[in-house]
Structures are given as C-alpha cells and as structure tokens.
Short mmCIF file of C-alpha atoms in Angstrom, two decimals:
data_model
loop_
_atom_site.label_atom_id
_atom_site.label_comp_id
_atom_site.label_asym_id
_atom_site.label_seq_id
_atom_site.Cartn_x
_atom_site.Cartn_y
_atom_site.Cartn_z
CA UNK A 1 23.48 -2.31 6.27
CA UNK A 2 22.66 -4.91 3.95
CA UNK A 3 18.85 -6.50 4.40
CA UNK A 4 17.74 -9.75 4.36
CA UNK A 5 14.99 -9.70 2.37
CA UNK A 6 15.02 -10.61 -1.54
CA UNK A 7 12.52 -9.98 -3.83
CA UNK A 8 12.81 -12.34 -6.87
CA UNK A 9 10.73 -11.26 -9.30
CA UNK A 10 10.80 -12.40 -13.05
CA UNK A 11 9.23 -9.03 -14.52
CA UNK A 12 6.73 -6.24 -13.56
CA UNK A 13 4.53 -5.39 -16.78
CA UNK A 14 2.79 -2.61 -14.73
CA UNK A 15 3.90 0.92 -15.35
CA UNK A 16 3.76 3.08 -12.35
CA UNK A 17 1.41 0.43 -9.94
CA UNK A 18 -0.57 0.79 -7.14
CA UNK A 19 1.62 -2.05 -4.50
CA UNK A 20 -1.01 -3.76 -2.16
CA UNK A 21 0.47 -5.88 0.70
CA UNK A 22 -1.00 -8.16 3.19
CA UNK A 23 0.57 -9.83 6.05
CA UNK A 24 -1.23 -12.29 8.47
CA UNK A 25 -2.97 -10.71 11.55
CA UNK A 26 -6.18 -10.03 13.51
CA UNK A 27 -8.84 -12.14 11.74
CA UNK A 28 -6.64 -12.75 8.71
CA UNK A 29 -8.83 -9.57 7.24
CA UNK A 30 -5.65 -8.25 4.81
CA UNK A 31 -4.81 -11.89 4.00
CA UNK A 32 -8.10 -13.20 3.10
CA UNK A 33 -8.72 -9.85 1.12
CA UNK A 34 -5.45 -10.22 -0.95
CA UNK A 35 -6.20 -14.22 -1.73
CA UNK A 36 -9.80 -12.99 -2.51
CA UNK A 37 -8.27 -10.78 -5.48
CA UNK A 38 -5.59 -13.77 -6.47
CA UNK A 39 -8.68 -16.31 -7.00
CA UNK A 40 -11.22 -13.97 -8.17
CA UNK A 41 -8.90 -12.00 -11.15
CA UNK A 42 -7.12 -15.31 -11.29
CA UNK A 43 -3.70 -13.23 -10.70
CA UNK A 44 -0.37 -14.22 -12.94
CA UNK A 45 2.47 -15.12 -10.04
CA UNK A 46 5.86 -13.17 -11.14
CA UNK A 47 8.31 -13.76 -8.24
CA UNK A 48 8.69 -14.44 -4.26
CA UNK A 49 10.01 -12.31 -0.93
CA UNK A 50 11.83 -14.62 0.38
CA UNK A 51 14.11 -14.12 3.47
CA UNK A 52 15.83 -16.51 6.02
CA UNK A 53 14.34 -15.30 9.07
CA UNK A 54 10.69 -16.51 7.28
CA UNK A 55 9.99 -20.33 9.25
CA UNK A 56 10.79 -23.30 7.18
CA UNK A 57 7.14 -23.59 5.93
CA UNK A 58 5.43 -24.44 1.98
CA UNK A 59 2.01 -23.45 1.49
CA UNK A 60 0.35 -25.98 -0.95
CA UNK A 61 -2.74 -24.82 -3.22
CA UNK A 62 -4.55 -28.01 -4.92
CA UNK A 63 -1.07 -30.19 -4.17
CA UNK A 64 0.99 -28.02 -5.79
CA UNK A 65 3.95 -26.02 -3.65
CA UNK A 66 3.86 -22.53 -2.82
CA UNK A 67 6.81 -20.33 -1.31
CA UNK A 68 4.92 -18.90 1.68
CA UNK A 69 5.39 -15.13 0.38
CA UNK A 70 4.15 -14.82 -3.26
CA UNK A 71 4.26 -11.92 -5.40
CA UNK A 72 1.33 -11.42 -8.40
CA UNK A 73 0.48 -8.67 -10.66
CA UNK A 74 -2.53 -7.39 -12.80
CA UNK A 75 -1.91 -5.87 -16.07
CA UNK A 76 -5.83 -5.12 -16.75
CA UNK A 77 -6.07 -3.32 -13.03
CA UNK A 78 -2.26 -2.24 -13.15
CA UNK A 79 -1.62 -3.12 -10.03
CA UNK A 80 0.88 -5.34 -8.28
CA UNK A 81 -0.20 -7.83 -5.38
CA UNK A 82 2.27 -8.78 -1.80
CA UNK A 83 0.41 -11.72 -0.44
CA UNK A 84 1.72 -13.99 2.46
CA UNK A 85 0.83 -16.65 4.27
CA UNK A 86 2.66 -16.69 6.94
CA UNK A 87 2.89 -13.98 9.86
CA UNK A 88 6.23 -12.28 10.14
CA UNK A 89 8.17 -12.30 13.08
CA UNK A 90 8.83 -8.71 14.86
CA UNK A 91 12.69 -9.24 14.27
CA UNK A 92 12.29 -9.59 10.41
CA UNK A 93 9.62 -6.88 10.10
CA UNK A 94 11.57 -3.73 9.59
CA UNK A 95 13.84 -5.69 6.82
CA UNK A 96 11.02 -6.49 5.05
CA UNK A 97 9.57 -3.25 5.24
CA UNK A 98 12.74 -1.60 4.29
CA UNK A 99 12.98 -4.14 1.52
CA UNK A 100 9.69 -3.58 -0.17
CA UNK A 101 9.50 0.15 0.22
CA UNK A 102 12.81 0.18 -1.63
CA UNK A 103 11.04 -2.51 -4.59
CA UNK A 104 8.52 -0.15 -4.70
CA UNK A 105 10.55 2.78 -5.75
CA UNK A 106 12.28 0.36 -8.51
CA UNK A 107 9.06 -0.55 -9.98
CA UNK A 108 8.20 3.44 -9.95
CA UNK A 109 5.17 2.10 -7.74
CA UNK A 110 2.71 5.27 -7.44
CA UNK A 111 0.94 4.54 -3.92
CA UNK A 112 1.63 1.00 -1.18
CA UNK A 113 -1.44 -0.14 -0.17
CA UNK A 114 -1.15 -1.96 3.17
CA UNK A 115 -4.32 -4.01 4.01
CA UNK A 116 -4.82 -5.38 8.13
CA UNK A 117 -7.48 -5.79 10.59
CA UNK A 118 -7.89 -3.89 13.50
CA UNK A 119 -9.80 -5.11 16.59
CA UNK A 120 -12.66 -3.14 18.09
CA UNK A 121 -16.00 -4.35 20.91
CA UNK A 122 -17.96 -3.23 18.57
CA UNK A 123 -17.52 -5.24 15.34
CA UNK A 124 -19.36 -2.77 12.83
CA UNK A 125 -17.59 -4.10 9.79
CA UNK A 126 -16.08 -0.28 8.91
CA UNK A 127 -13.20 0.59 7.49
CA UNK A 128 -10.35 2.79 9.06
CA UNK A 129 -7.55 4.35 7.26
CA UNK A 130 -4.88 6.25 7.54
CA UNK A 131 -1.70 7.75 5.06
CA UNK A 132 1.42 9.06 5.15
CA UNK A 133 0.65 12.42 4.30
CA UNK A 134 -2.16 14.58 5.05
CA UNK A 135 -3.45 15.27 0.90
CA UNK A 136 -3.65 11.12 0.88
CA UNK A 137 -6.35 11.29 3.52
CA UNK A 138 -8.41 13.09 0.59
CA UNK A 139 -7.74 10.31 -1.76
CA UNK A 140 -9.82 8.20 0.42
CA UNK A 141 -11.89 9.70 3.12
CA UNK A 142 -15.36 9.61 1.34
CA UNK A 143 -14.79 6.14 1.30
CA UNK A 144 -13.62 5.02 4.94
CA UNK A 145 -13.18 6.26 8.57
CA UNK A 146 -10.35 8.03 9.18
CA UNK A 147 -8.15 6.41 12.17
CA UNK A 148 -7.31 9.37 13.64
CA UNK A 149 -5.32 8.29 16.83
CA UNK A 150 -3.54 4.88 18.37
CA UNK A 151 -0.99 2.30 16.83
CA UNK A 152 -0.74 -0.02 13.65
CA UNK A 153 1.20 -2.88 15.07
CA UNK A 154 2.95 -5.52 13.01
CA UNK A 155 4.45 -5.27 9.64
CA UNK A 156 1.50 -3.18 8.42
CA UNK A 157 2.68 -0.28 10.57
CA UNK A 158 6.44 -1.10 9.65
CA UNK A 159 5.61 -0.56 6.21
CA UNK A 160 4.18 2.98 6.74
CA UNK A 161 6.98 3.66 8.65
CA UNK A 162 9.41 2.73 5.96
CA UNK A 163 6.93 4.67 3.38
CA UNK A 164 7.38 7.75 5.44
CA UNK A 165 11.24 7.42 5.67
CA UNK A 166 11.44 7.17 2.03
CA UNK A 167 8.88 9.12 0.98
CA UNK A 168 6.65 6.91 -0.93
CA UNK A 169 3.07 7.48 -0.54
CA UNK A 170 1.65 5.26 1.66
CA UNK A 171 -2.19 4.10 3.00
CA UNK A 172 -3.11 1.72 5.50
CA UNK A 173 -6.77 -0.03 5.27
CA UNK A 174 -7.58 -1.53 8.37
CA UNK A 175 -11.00 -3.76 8.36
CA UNK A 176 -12.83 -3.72 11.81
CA UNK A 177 -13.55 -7.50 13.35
CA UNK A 178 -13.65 -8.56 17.41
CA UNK A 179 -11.33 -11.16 17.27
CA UNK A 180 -9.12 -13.63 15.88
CA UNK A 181 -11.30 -15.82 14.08
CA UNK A 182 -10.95 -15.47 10.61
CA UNK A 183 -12.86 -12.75 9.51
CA UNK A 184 -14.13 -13.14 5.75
CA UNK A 185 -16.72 -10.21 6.10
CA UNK A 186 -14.50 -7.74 7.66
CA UNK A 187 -12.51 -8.68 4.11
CA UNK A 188 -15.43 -8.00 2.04
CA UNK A 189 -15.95 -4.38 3.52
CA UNK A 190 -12.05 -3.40 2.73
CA UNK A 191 -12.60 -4.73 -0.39
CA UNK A 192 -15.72 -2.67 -0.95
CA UNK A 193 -13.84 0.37 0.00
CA UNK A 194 -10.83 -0.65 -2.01
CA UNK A 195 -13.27 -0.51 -4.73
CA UNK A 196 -14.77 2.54 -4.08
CA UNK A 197 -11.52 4.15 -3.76
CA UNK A 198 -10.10 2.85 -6.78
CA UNK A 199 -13.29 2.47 -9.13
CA UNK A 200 -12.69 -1.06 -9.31
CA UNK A 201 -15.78 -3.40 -9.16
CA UNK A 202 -14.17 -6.90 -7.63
CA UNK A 203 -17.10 -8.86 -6.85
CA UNK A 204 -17.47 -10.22 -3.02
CA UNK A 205 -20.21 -12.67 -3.26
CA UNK A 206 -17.78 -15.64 -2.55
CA UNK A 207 -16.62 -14.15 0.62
CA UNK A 208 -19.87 -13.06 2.16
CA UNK A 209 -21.20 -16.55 1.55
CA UNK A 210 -17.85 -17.67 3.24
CA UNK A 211 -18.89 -15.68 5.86
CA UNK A 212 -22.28 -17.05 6.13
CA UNK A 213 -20.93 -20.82 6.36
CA UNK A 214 -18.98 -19.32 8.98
CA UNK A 215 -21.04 -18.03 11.09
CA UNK A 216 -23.45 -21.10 11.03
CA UNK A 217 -20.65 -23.36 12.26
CA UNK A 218 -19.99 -20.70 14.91
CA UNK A 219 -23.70 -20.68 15.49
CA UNK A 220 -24.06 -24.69 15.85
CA UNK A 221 -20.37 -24.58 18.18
CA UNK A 222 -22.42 -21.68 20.61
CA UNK A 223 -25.65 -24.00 20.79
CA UNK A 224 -23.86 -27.21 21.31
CA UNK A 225 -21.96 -25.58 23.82
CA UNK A 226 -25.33 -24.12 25.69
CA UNK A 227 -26.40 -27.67 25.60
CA UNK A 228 -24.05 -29.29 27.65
CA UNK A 229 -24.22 -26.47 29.80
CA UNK A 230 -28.44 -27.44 30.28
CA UNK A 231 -26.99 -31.30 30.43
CA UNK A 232 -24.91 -30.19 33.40
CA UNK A 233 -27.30 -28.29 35.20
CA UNK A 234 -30.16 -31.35 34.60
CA UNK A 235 -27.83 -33.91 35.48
CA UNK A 236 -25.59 -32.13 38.18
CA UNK A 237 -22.45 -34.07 39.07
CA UNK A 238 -21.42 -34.30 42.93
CA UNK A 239 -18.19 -35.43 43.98
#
C-alpha cells in the first residue's frame, strides 16, 4: 500500500539520532515542549511532512510562512526534531505513523521519542512514560512514572504502535495537566525529565514564566467572573 505521507528533507547531519515528535493534543504539552527546544537551541529547519489529508493551513512565525509540519535537527545534541502545528486527523494518523517510523529507520534513528499530555484530576505536573520494550523502561524510570495501564490516544499512540511493528525502539513521555488549556508548565516538567534522561541541560525559565503570565490571566478571568456573580446576587434581576 503506498502512504500518503512525504517527508522532504534536504539532509540529516546526525548519525544514528534520537527522533522526538510532537503532535497537537491535551494542553498542547508535546507541542509547546518541541517549539520550546526550536526557539531555545535556535534549531536549523531541514525539510517538511507534508501529506494531503493535513487541512489547507500556513503557520506564520514573525510574517514569514511556515508549512504546518516542520522538520529540524541538532548537530551539537544529535538529535532530530518532528514538530507540528496542527492536530492530525484520526484517518491520516496511522500513515503518518507508518511514514515516520519507516524515516526513522533510513536515518538509522537509535530511539523515537514521542512527547503528549495526558489528562489527570489531579494536575501534579509528573511525568508518565512508557516504551516499546520492557529494557527501555530502564532507560528512563529513575526519571519519570511509569504508565503502567490505559490508552495513548492520537498519533502519539499510533507512533508506538508503528515502533512496535517495526521494531524501532520507541518511548512515549506524557506530561500530566487537567485540561485543555495550554499547558506551558506541564511542558517544562517533560522537558526536565527529557533532560534528566538524556543529560541534556535545556533551560526552562522562559516557559515557567509563560506559565506564570498564564496563570495570572486565568487568575484575573476566575475573579472577574466571581464578581459578576456578587453583582448578580446584589442586584438580583426579576422577570
């Protein structure tokens, strides 16, 4: 069966990578995580994903164009980046998937990375992960909570699918947030385990103070809304 996906890439200077990928989804934690790396290590672009079940959408960045699905790598860290900004629809998921698995094993990638958020009530800011094989746990459970059972929905769990099916090693970060606001200190935490796992040391100051402006706003939204609430009960309207 031949996929729709392309991956148009001009070169990969990495030898034997690490592949991360994030796709939007609950609180944008992967996404925000992957364009935290791009701006931070200022990231060289070196090709797209493109496919024609993606919508007919252009991100722009400071006016200039961007196809929605962007491909970057680091020759310093030797790793290679999958960042998107848009979500992918359930139909074109398991292309994709198959599509990148099968990029990763022609770049001689050594481990995919697949970074998402997963929703919980209680919004502790951990980590979860999980892998495709049982020795990959020990690569990284000093570092995170182990997700032991339930689902990874979306193109995050396509991809370890794929990873399984093909036998490329694969681990899934999931950052822990309540809900679908965007989530920039859910990010920071995967990050801070990425690091930890990898011996990196990617700074996350930016996003915990984009947290901080965050929550203020939310703050000011919940107190505005408690006082029209008081206005309403002071002022009670009959009719």
């Amino acid at each position: 069966m031949e996929l729709e996906t392309e991956i148009v890439v001009d070169r990969v200077d990495v030898e034997n990578p690490v592949l991360i990928t994030s796709f939007p989804g609950i609180g944008l934690v992967g996404t925000i995580a992957t364009a935290h790396f791009i701006l931070e290590l200022d990231l060289e672009t070196i090709g797209v994903v493109d496919s024609r079940m993606l919508p007919p959408v252009a991100s722009l960045f400071e006016g200039v164009v961007l196809p929605p699905i962007r491909v970057y790598q680091s020759r310093d860290m030797g790793f290679v980046l999958i960042h998107s900004d848009v979500p992918v629809i359930p139909q074109a998921a398991v292309d994709m998937s198959k599509r990148i698995v099968q990029w990763a094993a022609e770049i001689n990638a050594n481990r995919i990375y697949s970074f998402a958020g997963v929703a919980t009530f209680e919004d502790r800011k951990r980590v979860f992960g999980a892998a495709t094989r049982k020795e990959l746990l020990d690569e990284i459970k000093d570092h995170i909570e182990i997700f032991k059972t339930g689902t990874i929905s979306g193109i995050a769990g396509s991809i370890m699918n794929e990873c399984v099916a093909a036998k490329m090693p694969g681990i899934v970060l999931l950052g822990e947030t309540v809900g679908f606001n965007p989530d920039p200190r859910a990010a920071a935490s995967l990050i801070d385990a990425f690091n930890k796992i990898m011996g990196w040391n990617v700074s996350v100051e930016k996003l915990i103070k984009e947290a901080e402006m965050i929550e203020a706003q939310m703050q000011r939204l919940a107190e505005q809304a408690r006082m029209q609430e008081a206005k309403k009960e002071e002022f009670p309207m009959y009719g």
